[in-house]
Short mmCIF file of C-alpha atoms in Angstrom, two decimals:
data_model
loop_
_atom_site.label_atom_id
_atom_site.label_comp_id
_atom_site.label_asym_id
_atom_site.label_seq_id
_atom_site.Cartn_x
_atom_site.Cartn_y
_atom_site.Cartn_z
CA UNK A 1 -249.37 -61.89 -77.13
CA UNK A 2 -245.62 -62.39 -76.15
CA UNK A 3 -242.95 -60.82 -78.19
CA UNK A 4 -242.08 -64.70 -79.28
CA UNK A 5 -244.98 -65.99 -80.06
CA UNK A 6 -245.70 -63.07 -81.82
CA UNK A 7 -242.42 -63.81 -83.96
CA UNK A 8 -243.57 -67.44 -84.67
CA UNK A 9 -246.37 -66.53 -85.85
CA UNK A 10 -245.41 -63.88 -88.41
CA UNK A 11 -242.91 -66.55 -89.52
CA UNK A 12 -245.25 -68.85 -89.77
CA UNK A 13 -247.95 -66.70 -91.78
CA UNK A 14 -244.66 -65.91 -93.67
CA UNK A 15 -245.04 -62.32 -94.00
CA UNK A 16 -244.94 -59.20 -91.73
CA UNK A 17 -241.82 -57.36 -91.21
CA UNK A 18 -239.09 -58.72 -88.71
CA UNK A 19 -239.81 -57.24 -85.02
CA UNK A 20 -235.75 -56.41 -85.50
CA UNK A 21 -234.52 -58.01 -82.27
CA UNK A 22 -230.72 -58.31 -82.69
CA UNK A 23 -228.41 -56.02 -83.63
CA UNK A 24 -227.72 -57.15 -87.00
CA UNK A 25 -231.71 -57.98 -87.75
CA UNK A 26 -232.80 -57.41 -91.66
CA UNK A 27 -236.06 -55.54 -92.08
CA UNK A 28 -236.86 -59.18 -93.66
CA UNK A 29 -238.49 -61.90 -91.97
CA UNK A 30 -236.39 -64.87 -91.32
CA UNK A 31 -237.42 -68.59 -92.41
CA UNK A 32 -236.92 -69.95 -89.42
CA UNK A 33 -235.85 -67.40 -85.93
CA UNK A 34 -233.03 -68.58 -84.69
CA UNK A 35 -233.07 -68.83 -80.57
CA UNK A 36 -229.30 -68.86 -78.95
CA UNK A 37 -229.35 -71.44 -76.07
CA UNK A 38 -227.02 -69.52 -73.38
CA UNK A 39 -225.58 -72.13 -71.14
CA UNK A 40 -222.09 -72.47 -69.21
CA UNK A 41 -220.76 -69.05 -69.30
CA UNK A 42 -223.38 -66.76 -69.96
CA UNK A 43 -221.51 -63.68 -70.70
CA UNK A 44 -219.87 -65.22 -73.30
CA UNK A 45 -222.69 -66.65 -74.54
CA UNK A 46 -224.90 -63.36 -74.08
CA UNK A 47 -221.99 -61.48 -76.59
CA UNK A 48 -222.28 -64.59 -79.11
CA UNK A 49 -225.97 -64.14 -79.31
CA UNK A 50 -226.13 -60.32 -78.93
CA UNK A 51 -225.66 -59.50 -82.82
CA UNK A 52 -227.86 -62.37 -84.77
CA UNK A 53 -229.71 -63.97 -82.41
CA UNK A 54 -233.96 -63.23 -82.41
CA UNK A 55 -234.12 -64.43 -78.96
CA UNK A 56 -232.30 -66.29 -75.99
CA UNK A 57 -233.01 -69.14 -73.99
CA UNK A 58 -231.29 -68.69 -71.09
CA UNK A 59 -230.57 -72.68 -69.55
CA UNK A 60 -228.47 -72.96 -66.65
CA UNK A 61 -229.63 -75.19 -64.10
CA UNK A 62 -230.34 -73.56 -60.62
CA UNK A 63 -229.92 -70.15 -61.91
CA UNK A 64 -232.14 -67.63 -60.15
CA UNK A 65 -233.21 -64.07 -62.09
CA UNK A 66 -230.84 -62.14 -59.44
CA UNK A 67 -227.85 -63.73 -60.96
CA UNK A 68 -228.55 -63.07 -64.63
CA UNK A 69 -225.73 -61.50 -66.38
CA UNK A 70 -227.11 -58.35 -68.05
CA UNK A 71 -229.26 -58.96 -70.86
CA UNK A 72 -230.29 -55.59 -72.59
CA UNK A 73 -232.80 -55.34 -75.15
CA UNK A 74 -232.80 -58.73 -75.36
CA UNK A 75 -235.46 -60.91 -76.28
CA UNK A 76 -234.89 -63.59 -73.74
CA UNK A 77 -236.58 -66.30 -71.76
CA UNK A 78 -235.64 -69.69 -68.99
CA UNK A 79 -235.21 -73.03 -69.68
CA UNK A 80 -235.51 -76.25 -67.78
CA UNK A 81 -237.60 -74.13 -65.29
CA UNK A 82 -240.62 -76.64 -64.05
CA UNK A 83 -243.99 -75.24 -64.67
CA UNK A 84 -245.26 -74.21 -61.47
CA UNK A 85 -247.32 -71.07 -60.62
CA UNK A 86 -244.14 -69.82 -58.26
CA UNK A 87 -241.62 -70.06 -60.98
CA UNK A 88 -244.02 -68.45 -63.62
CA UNK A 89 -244.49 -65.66 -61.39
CA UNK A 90 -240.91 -65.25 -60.38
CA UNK A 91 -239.34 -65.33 -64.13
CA UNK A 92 -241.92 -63.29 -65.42
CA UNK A 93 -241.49 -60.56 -62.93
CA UNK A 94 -237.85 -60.68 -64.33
CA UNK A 95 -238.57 -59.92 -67.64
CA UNK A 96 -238.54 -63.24 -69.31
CA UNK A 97 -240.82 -63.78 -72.59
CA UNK A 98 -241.16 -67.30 -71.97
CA UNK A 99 -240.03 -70.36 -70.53
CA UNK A 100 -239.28 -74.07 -71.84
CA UNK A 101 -240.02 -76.29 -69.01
CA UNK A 102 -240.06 -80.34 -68.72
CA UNK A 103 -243.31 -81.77 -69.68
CA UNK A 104 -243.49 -84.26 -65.61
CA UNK A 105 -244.96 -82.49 -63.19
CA UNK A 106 -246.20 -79.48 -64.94
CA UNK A 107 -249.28 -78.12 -63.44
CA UNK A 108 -252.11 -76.55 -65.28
CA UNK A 109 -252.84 -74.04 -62.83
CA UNK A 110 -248.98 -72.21 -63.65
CA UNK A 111 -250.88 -72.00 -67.17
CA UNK A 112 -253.34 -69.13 -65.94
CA UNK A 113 -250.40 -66.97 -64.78
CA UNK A 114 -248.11 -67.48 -67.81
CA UNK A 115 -251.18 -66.69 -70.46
CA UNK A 116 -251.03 -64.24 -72.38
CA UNK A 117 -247.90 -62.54 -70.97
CA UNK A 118 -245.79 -65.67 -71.57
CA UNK A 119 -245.12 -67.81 -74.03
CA UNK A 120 -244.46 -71.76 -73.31
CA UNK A 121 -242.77 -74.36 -74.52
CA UNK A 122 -241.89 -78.00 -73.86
CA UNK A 123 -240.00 -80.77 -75.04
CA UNK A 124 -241.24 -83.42 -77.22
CA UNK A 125 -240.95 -87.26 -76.35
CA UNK A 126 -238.48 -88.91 -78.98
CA UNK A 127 -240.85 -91.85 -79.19
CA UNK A 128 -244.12 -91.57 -81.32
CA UNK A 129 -246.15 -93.84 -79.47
CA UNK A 130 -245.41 -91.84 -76.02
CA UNK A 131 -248.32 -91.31 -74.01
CA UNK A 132 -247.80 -87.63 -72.98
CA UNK A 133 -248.67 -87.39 -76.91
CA UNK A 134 -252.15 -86.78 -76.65
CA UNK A 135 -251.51 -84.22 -73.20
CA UNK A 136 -248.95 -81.99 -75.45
CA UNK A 137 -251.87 -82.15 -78.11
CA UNK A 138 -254.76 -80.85 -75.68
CA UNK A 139 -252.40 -78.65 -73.29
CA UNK A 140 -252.35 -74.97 -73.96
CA UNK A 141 -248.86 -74.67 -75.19
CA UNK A 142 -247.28 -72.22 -77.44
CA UNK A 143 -244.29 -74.67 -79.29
CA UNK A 144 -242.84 -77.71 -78.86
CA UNK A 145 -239.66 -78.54 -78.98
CA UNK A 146 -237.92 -81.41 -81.04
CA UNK A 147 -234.12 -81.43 -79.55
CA UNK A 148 -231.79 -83.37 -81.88
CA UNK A 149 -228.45 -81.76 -80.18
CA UNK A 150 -227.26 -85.20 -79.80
CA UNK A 151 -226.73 -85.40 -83.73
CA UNK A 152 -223.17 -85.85 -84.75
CA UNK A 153 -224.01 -86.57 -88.85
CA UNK A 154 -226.00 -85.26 -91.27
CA UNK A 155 -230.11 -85.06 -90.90
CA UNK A 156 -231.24 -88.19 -92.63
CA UNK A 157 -234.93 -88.64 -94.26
CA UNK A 158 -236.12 -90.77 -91.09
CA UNK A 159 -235.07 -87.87 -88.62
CA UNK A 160 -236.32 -85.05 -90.98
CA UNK A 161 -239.75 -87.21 -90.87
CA UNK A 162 -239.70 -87.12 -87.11
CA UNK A 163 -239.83 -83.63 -87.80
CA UNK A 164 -242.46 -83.32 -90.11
CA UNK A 165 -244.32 -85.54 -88.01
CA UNK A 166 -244.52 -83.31 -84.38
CA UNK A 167 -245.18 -80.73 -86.78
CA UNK A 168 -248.65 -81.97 -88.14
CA UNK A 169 -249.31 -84.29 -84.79
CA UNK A 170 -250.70 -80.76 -82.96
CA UNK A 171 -251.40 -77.14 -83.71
CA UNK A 172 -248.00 -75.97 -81.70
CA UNK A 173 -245.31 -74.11 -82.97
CA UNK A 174 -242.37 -76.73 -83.88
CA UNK A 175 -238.67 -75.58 -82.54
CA UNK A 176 -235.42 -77.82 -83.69
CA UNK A 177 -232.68 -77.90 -81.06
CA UNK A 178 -229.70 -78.50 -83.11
CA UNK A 179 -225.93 -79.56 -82.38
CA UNK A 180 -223.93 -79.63 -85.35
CA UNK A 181 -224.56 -76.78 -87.73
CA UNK A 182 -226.94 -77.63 -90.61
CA UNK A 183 -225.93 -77.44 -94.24
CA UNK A 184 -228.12 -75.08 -96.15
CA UNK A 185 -229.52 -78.15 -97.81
CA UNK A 186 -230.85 -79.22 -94.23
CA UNK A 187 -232.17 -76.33 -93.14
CA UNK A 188 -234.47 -75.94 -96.24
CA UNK A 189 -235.70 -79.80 -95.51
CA UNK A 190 -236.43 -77.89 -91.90
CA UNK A 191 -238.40 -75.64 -92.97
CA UNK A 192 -240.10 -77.66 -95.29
CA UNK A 193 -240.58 -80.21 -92.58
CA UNK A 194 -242.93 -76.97 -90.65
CA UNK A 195 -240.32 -76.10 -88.28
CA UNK A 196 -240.44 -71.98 -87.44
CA UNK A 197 -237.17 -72.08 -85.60
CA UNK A 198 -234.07 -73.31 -85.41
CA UNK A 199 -232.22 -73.41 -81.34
CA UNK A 200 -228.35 -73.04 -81.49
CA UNK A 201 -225.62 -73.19 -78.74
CA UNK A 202 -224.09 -70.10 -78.43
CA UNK A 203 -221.10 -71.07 -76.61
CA UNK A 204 -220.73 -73.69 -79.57
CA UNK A 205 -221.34 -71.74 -82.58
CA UNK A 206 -219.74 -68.59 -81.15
CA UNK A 207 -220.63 -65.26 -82.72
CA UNK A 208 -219.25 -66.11 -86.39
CA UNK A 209 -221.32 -69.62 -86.56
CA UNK A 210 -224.64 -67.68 -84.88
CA UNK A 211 -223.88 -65.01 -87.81
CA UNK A 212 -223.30 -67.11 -90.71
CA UNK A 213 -226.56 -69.75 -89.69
CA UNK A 214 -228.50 -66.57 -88.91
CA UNK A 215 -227.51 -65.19 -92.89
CA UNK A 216 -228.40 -68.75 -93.75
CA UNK A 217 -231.65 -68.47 -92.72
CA UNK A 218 -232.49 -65.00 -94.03
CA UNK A 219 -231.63 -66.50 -97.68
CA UNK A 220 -233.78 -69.87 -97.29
CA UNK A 221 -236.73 -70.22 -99.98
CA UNK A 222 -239.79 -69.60 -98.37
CA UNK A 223 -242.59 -72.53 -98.15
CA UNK A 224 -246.25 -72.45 -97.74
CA UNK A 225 -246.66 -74.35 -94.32
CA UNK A 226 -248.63 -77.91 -95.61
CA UNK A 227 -251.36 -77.14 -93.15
CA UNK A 228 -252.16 -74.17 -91.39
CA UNK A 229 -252.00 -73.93 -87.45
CA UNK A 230 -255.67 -73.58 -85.70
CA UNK A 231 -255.83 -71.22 -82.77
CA UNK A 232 -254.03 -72.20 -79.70
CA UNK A 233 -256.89 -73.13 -77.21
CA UNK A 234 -256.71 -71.57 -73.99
CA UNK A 235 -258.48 -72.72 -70.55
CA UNK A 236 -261.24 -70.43 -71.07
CA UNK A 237 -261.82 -71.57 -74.54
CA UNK A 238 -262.05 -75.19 -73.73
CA UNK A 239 -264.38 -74.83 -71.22
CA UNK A 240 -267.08 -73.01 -72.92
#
C-alpha cells in the first residue's frame, strides 16, 4: 500500500494516528489531507507546501523526473502524466507515490506496474450522464478527482451535491480540487459530502493560506462516512 492511499484510508476509517508528513503535522489525523498542487515555479511552490502540506502533486506539463527541484521527505507524486506502462515505470523509479493522469487513452496494462507501489488517480467528468462513468466505476483506481478550481463564489447546495454524488457513484477515494479558499462552513459540507481531501494551489495560497486551511482542517468535526468504501478491486481479483 502507497504512503497516500494509506493516508486516505486512515482518514477515511477516521482514526489512526497522522503518518506526520509535513513539518508542522499534528499527531492528529486531519479531516480531510490536504495535497499542494505545485505548478509554475516549483521551488516556490515546494517551500509553500513544505510546512502543512500531507502530500504534493507535482503538475507541470512536460516536466521529466531529472528536472525536479529537490523534494526531501516529501510525500509527492505527477500529475497530468498519461497512464502508460513507460511513464509508470519512469515516475515510479523517481520516487513518486502516485500519479493523477487523464482518464483518454489510459491503458490497463500501466495498471499492473503501478499496483501496489502506486497509488492512482483520475479526473472525474463534470457531467453525470458521461459515459466514462461506468469505466471509472469498474477500473482499478485509487481516488477520483472532482476539480472545481474554476470556482470564483461560494460552494452552493447543487455543487456540494455534485460532490456527494461522485462520492457514493463508486468505491474510490473522492479528492476536491479547489480555487478559492473554502470558508470553514464549506469545508465541513466537504467532508460531509465524503470527500477525504482537499487539493490547493500552492503558488496561490502561499505558505500562510496552505497553513491556515491546513489548521482548518485539523479543527473540522469529524463525520461517519454515509457508506463505507468496499475494497478496491484489483485485476487479479476481478478475474477470479
Amino acid at each position: 500500500m502507497t504512503q497516500l492511499r494509506n493516508l486516505l484510508e486512515r482518514i477515511d476509517q477516521g482514526g489512526a494516528p497522522s503518518l506526520g508528513f509535513g513539518a508542522a503535522q499534528s499527531n492528529r489525523l486531519p479531516a480531510m489531507a490536504l495535497i499542494a498542487r505545485c505548478s509554475g515555479d516549483l521551488d516556490a511552490a515546494l517551500a509553500a507546501a513544505a510546512g502543512s502540506a500531507d502530500a504534493v502533486v507535482i503538475a507541470s506539463p512536460g516536466i521529466t523526473p531529472d528536472e525536479l527541484p529537490e523534494l526531501g521527505g516529501l510525500l509527492w507524486g505527477a500529475g497530468g502524466v498519461p497512464l502508460a506502462p513507460d511513464n509508470v515505470a519512469l515516475w515510479q523509479d523517481a520516487g513518486a507515490d502516485f500519479m493523477v493522469s487523464p482518464l483518454a487513452g489510459a491503458i490497463v496494462d500501466a495498471i499492473s506496474v503501478a499496483n501496489p507501489v502506486m497509488t492512482h488517480g483520475v479526473r472525474i467528468p463534470d457531467d453525470v450522464d458521461d459515459p466514462t462513468w461506468p469505466i471509472l466505476s469498474a477500473a482499478p483506481l485509487d481516488f477520483l478527482v472532482l476539480d472545481k478550481s474554476a470556482m470564483t463564489g461560494p460552494w452552493t447546495f447543487a455543487e456540494l451535491g455534485q460532490a456527494s454524488d461522485a462520492a457514493v457513484r463508486t468505491d474510490k477515494y473522492l479528492v476536491v480540487r479547489i480555487g478559492l479558499r473554502p470558508s470553514v462552513n464549506e469545508l465541513v459540507a466537504l467532508h460531509q459530502s465524503g470527500a477525504v481531501a482537499i487539493v490547493a494551489e500552492a503558488n496561490q495560497l502561499g505558505a500562510d493560506g496552505l497553513a491556515g486551511l491546513k489548521a482548518d482542517l485539523m479543527a473540522l468535526p469529524r463525520v461517519q462516512p454515509a457508506g463505507r468504501r468496499r475494497v478496491r478491486p484489483t485485476l487479479e481479483s476481478q478475474t477470479t
